[in-house]
XYZ file of C-alpha atoms in Angstrom:
390
model
C -26.564 1.240 -5.438
C -24.265 3.867 -3.934
C -23.871 5.372 -0.482
C -24.484 8.824 -1.898
C -21.299 10.011 -0.165
C -19.146 12.224 -2.352
C -15.474 13.149 -2.258
C -13.469 15.844 -3.991
C -10.583 14.283 -5.880
C -8.565 14.374 -9.097
C -9.937 12.479 -12.096
C -6.953 11.119 -14.018
C -6.600 10.619 -17.746
C -7.527 6.923 -17.517
C -10.624 7.627 -15.408
C -9.146 6.585 -12.059
C -9.599 8.755 -8.970
C -6.604 10.129 -7.064
C -6.744 11.805 -3.656
C -3.246 13.331 -3.751
C -1.583 15.263 -6.569
C 2.120 14.412 -6.478
C 4.809 15.005 -9.066
C 7.075 12.015 -8.493
C 10.780 11.832 -9.297
C 11.320 8.105 -9.703
C 14.762 6.445 -9.846
C 15.022 3.319 -11.960
C 17.926 2.053 -9.856
C 19.869 2.720 -6.681
C 22.668 4.692 -8.360
C 20.151 7.192 -9.757
C 18.874 8.148 -6.310
C 21.217 11.120 -5.935
C 20.078 12.651 -9.214
C 16.418 12.242 -8.252
C 16.954 13.823 -4.846
C 18.797 16.731 -6.501
C 15.880 17.344 -8.861
C 13.463 17.323 -5.920
C 15.713 19.797 -4.107
C 15.723 22.052 -7.166
C 11.993 22.013 -7.853
C 9.514 22.645 -5.059
C 6.375 20.521 -5.203
C 8.134 17.338 -6.335
C 8.687 14.114 -4.441
C 11.763 11.890 -4.883
C 11.335 8.176 -4.192
C 14.832 6.756 -3.563
C 15.225 3.010 -3.082
C 17.958 0.383 -2.899
C 17.550 -1.819 -5.966
C 17.360 -1.963 -9.767
C 20.741 -3.349 -10.803
C 21.647 -6.925 -11.820
C 18.137 -8.208 -11.184
C 16.721 -10.844 -13.510
C 13.755 -13.141 -14.121
C 10.759 -12.876 -11.811
C 12.661 -10.522 -9.502
C 13.253 -8.068 -12.341
C 9.620 -8.384 -13.431
C 8.542 -7.422 -9.914
C 10.928 -4.458 -9.954
C 9.450 -3.116 -13.188
C 5.900 -3.797 -11.992
C 6.557 -1.851 -8.791
C 8.250 1.058 -10.565
C 5.609 1.367 -13.279
C 2.759 0.907 -10.810
C 4.125 3.569 -8.488
C 4.395 6.128 -11.266
C 0.994 5.109 -12.625
C -0.772 5.418 -9.250
C -3.678 7.895 -9.483
C -2.191 9.901 -6.602
C 0.633 10.841 -8.990
C -0.250 13.642 -11.407
C 2.982 13.434 -13.406
C 6.281 11.595 -13.178
C 9.948 12.136 -14.018
C 11.933 8.875 -14.352
C 15.730 8.872 -14.038
C 17.938 5.835 -14.616
C 21.548 5.045 -15.349
C 20.766 3.415 -18.736
C 18.232 4.324 -21.437
C 16.508 0.969 -22.058
C 15.191 0.236 -18.564
C 14.339 3.915 -18.115
C 12.261 3.927 -21.294
C 10.488 0.709 -20.334
C 9.239 2.340 -17.131
C 8.320 5.553 -18.945
C 6.311 3.608 -21.516
C 4.482 1.675 -18.786
C 3.478 4.849 -16.964
C 2.571 6.621 -20.219
C -0.046 3.948 -20.907
C -2.222 5.647 -18.264
C -2.167 8.879 -20.281
C -0.477 10.933 -17.571
C 2.527 13.174 -18.311
C 5.851 11.335 -17.867
C 9.413 11.877 -19.075
C 12.584 9.834 -18.781
C 16.256 10.786 -18.449
C 19.395 8.661 -18.159
C 22.806 9.469 -16.754
C 25.122 7.418 -18.996
C 26.587 9.643 -21.690
C 25.348 12.797 -19.957
C 26.540 12.784 -16.345
C 24.722 13.929 -13.245
C 24.822 17.692 -13.823
C 23.342 17.675 -17.323
C 20.770 15.020 -16.379
C 19.682 16.885 -13.261
C 19.367 20.138 -15.209
C 17.232 18.600 -17.963
C 15.064 16.645 -15.514
C 14.608 19.743 -13.344
C 13.289 21.726 -16.300
C 10.756 19.015 -17.084
C 9.818 18.660 -13.393
C 9.092 22.385 -13.268
C 6.688 21.979 -16.202
C 5.006 19.044 -14.491
C 4.528 20.910 -11.198
C 2.835 23.770 -13.005
C 0.690 21.249 -14.879
C -0.270 19.430 -11.676
C -1.071 22.566 -9.725
C -3.375 23.632 -12.529
C -5.544 20.554 -12.064
C -8.709 20.942 -9.994
C -10.583 18.500 -7.803
C -13.919 17.231 -9.070
C -16.794 15.546 -7.304
C -16.495 11.752 -7.293
C -18.332 8.860 -5.676
C -16.745 7.538 -2.489
C -16.964 4.007 -3.882
C -14.583 4.862 -6.717
C -11.659 4.727 -4.297
C -9.252 1.821 -4.108
C -8.523 1.197 -0.405
C -5.943 -1.290 0.891
C -5.356 -2.509 4.439
C -2.807 -4.244 6.643
C -2.129 -4.260 10.372
C 1.060 -3.780 12.352
C 2.382 -3.921 15.908
C -0.722 -5.961 16.655
C -1.926 -6.810 20.140
C -5.093 -8.140 21.737
C -7.008 -4.947 20.942
C -6.191 -5.258 17.223
C -8.318 -8.358 16.737
C -11.009 -7.058 19.085
C -11.396 -3.499 17.867
C -9.275 -1.915 15.109
C -9.249 -4.817 12.619
C -13.005 -5.439 12.988
C -13.513 -1.714 12.355
C -11.773 -2.071 8.995
C -13.790 -5.218 8.271
C -17.020 -3.369 8.997
C -16.011 -0.623 6.559
C -15.271 -3.204 3.851
C -18.581 -4.979 4.497
C -20.381 -1.688 3.900
C -18.447 -0.289 0.928
C -17.189 -3.217 -1.158
C -20.695 -4.390 -2.191
C -21.249 -0.849 -3.499
C -18.254 -0.850 -5.859
C -15.138 -0.229 -3.749
C -11.850 -1.983 -4.540
C -10.293 -3.486 -1.393
C -7.049 -5.364 -0.749
C -5.480 -7.379 2.068
C -2.223 -9.339 2.148
C 0.426 -10.422 4.672
C 0.740 -14.006 3.482
C 2.749 -15.339 6.411
C 0.507 -13.628 8.990
C -2.421 -15.793 7.911
C -0.594 -18.894 9.163
C -2.943 -20.837 11.406
C -5.989 -19.166 9.896
C -5.239 -19.957 6.268
C -8.177 -22.376 6.133
C -10.509 -19.609 7.324
C -9.109 -17.216 4.719
C -9.489 -19.854 2.001
C -13.123 -20.319 2.994
C -13.736 -16.658 2.141
C -12.655 -17.115 -1.483
C -15.375 -16.348 -4.005
C -14.912 -19.581 -5.958
C -13.077 -22.923 -5.798
C -10.629 -21.556 -8.383
C -9.754 -18.562 -6.204
C -9.567 -20.763 -3.115
C -7.067 -23.092 -4.829
C -5.015 -20.130 -6.053
C -4.886 -18.726 -2.526
C -3.791 -22.022 -0.985
C -1.074 -22.468 -3.631
C 0.223 -18.987 -2.858
C 0.165 -19.527 0.899
C 1.793 -22.961 0.668
C 4.528 -21.703 -1.659
C 5.527 -19.108 0.916
C 5.609 -21.750 3.624
C 7.703 -24.123 1.523
C 10.043 -21.722 -0.247
C 10.612 -19.110 2.448
C 9.585 -20.227 5.929
C 10.603 -23.886 5.917
C 13.644 -23.256 3.729
C 15.150 -20.548 5.920
C 13.808 -20.694 9.477
C 16.003 -21.855 12.337
C 13.968 -23.553 15.049
C 10.813 -21.487 14.656
C 9.766 -17.939 13.801
C 10.467 -16.411 17.223
C 11.158 -12.645 17.126
C 9.650 -12.541 13.635
C 6.154 -14.029 13.882
C 4.894 -12.994 16.315
C 7.217 -10.046 16.903
C 8.373 -9.017 20.363
C 5.906 -6.143 20.186
C 3.084 -8.601 19.423
C 4.099 -10.763 22.370
C 4.243 -7.745 24.675
C 0.722 -6.957 23.524
C -0.566 -10.399 24.478
C -0.285 -12.371 21.210
C 1.794 -15.439 22.004
C 1.423 -17.419 18.755
C 1.181 -16.734 15.041
C -2.235 -18.423 15.105
C -3.569 -15.809 17.544
C -2.119 -13.067 15.386
C -3.642 -14.539 12.230
C -7.139 -14.725 13.704
C -7.037 -11.028 14.577
C -5.490 -10.135 11.232
C -8.300 -11.818 9.338
C -10.882 -9.603 11.050
C -9.852 -6.874 8.591
C -11.871 -8.458 5.772
C -15.152 -8.313 7.656
C -17.865 -10.934 7.821
C -19.795 -10.653 4.558
C -17.354 -10.126 1.684
C -15.533 -12.808 -0.314
C -12.245 -12.080 -2.060
C -12.472 -12.441 -5.810
C -8.849 -12.960 -6.878
C -5.284 -13.544 -5.674
C -2.734 -10.995 -6.875
C 1.000 -11.280 -7.359
C 3.022 -8.619 -5.495
C 2.295 -5.183 -7.033
C -0.174 -6.696 -9.528
C -3.123 -4.454 -10.385
C -6.554 -6.021 -9.866
C -8.345 -6.882 -13.097
C -11.640 -8.517 -12.155
C -13.543 -5.359 -11.314
C -14.662 -3.982 -7.957
C -14.318 -6.235 -4.932
C -11.900 -7.505 -2.327
C -8.525 -8.902 -3.448
C -5.803 -10.829 -1.657
C -2.230 -9.860 -2.557
C 0.784 -12.057 -1.860
C 2.905 -9.705 0.280
C 5.393 -9.618 3.073
C 4.033 -8.726 6.489
C 6.630 -5.937 6.733
C 4.596 -2.745 6.742
C 6.658 -0.620 4.354
C 7.033 -3.435 1.810
C 3.333 -4.284 1.879
C 2.235 -0.655 1.510
C 4.674 -0.098 -1.367
C 3.320 -3.149 -3.218
C -0.307 -2.150 -2.692
C 0.326 1.420 -3.854
C 2.084 0.028 -6.938
C -1.051 -2.009 -7.654
C -3.020 1.230 -7.823
C -4.479 1.604 -4.334
C -4.772 5.261 -3.329
C -5.548 5.007 0.387
C -4.405 2.648 3.112
C -6.082 1.745 6.403
C -3.655 0.540 9.065
C -4.987 -0.944 12.307
C -2.327 -0.963 15.026
C -2.294 -2.019 18.652
C 1.099 -1.182 20.143
C 1.609 1.687 17.687
C 3.222 1.305 14.248
C 4.398 4.613 12.741
C 4.471 3.582 9.055
C 3.619 5.985 6.241
C 4.023 6.015 2.470
C 5.128 8.806 0.130
C 2.177 8.741 -2.285
C -0.556 6.719 -0.542
C -1.975 8.253 2.660
C -2.058 5.827 5.596
C -4.886 6.146 8.131
C -3.939 4.723 11.558
C -6.689 3.088 13.604
C -6.156 1.820 17.145
C -8.302 0.256 19.809
C -5.588 0.402 22.476
C -6.245 3.224 24.984
C -2.599 3.125 26.094
C -1.421 3.783 22.533
C -3.930 6.631 22.235
C -2.504 8.113 25.424
C 1.223 7.603 24.758
C 1.365 7.998 20.939
C -1.535 10.317 20.079
C 0.341 12.004 17.241
C 0.275 8.704 15.315
C -3.445 7.981 15.713
C -6.004 9.113 13.140
C -8.980 7.202 14.541
C -9.412 6.119 18.149
C -11.763 3.134 18.456
C -10.721 2.192 21.987
C -14.332 2.795 22.993
C -15.039 -0.677 21.605
C -12.999 -2.382 24.334
C -14.689 -0.171 26.968
C -18.103 -1.092 25.505
C -18.803 2.557 24.773
C -18.709 2.106 20.997
C -20.045 -0.614 18.734
C -18.063 -2.028 15.841
C -20.787 -0.772 13.523
C -20.379 2.769 14.879
C -16.609 2.477 14.568
C -16.972 1.409 10.930
C -19.067 4.493 10.247
C -16.444 6.669 11.953
C -13.765 5.127 9.725
C -15.829 5.887 6.618
C -16.096 9.500 7.801
C -12.306 9.609 8.246
C -11.823 8.156 4.749
C -13.991 10.937 3.290
C -12.076 13.615 5.213
C -8.724 12.191 4.125
C -9.815 11.891 0.497
C -10.923 15.524 0.636
C -7.468 16.650 1.740
C -7.028 16.052 5.464
C -3.408 15.050 6.101
C -2.984 11.792 7.968
C -0.785 11.619 11.044
C 1.915 9.842 9.035
C 1.845 12.593 6.410
C 2.079 15.350 9.029
C 5.029 13.621 10.698
C 6.851 13.094 7.399
C 6.708 9.301 7.240
C 7.483 8.366 3.632
C 8.601 4.740 3.844
C 9.123 3.407 0.311
C 10.606 -0.093 0.422
C 10.986 -2.399 -2.550
C 10.418 -6.158 -2.278
C 13.111 -8.548 -3.538
C 12.482 -12.179 -4.433
C 16.100 -13.326 -4.482
C 19.690 -12.073 -4.547
C 21.156 -10.145 -7.482
C 23.233 -11.751 -10.216
């Protein structure tokens, strides 16, 4: 069964549906950023994605780096990708990973060539890719073919009452029809982890979730906290918004997954889902830019971001729809709000109606409407590190 709602999007070589058509210039490592930015400056219609890592990483941390790089270039919102690194081997590994999707990709490395020659060669290829991408046309696709992720930020009392339940209502309606969903924020489930575990689709998934949550508690929180998590969880903005404990924050956070849907697997950071349509939990930081970067690298093409006090996060390749139920935020930060559901707290709007309004906004955004974050130029691309470099 389908909703019957259609979107106009790009059908990629591997069958996935993308709602943006970027040509990405992707640096393998931090010292290749300048070359990537130069290529983007040379060739209009390209998007450089500079970041801070990619040197002297090893083990699981290096695996995550490659997974994030390959997943970003492979995201269906990317039509083609130029990869630039300092060395050939790591560059080629990322190129090969992206090429597995069938999309156009080319790699260049600076050692033995220098910046000027590398930038010139990469610019020529980027020009070809832009002309290729702009020759692609949107086709009609089912709404349920989208992969939609979610997290919340700058939460307050209205987040758990209005904006997060709106997202949950959308998931309750669309996931049973074939949508891929994703939630994360491992530490922000503290105090409600037992409620999250109860939503697992099987005992196996429940055990996997609890292992993941407990590992974060043991290896990160307990190993590094001082007296408590003050100023981190909850943040000062959360406290100003009326959330005094991490437990209160977690209960509101969990409203994002709705009331009817179970999550079917637990993903590593930036891991692509592999069990078919459904809701997935991903082990992520609660930091907005890190979480969005990991979810985009897993293949999600659209992000829904409930916010109370007003978080301004965006992402370079994955549009971020901001939803708020706080009338003060609507009044003071209107340029950051895509969907106002403050009518819920005034009892002028039901959560069911708000969910329908969010689905309408998803369709409009998939069809080309720029989100507030896109209009304002928010392109936060932040890599996640597991431990220090060698």
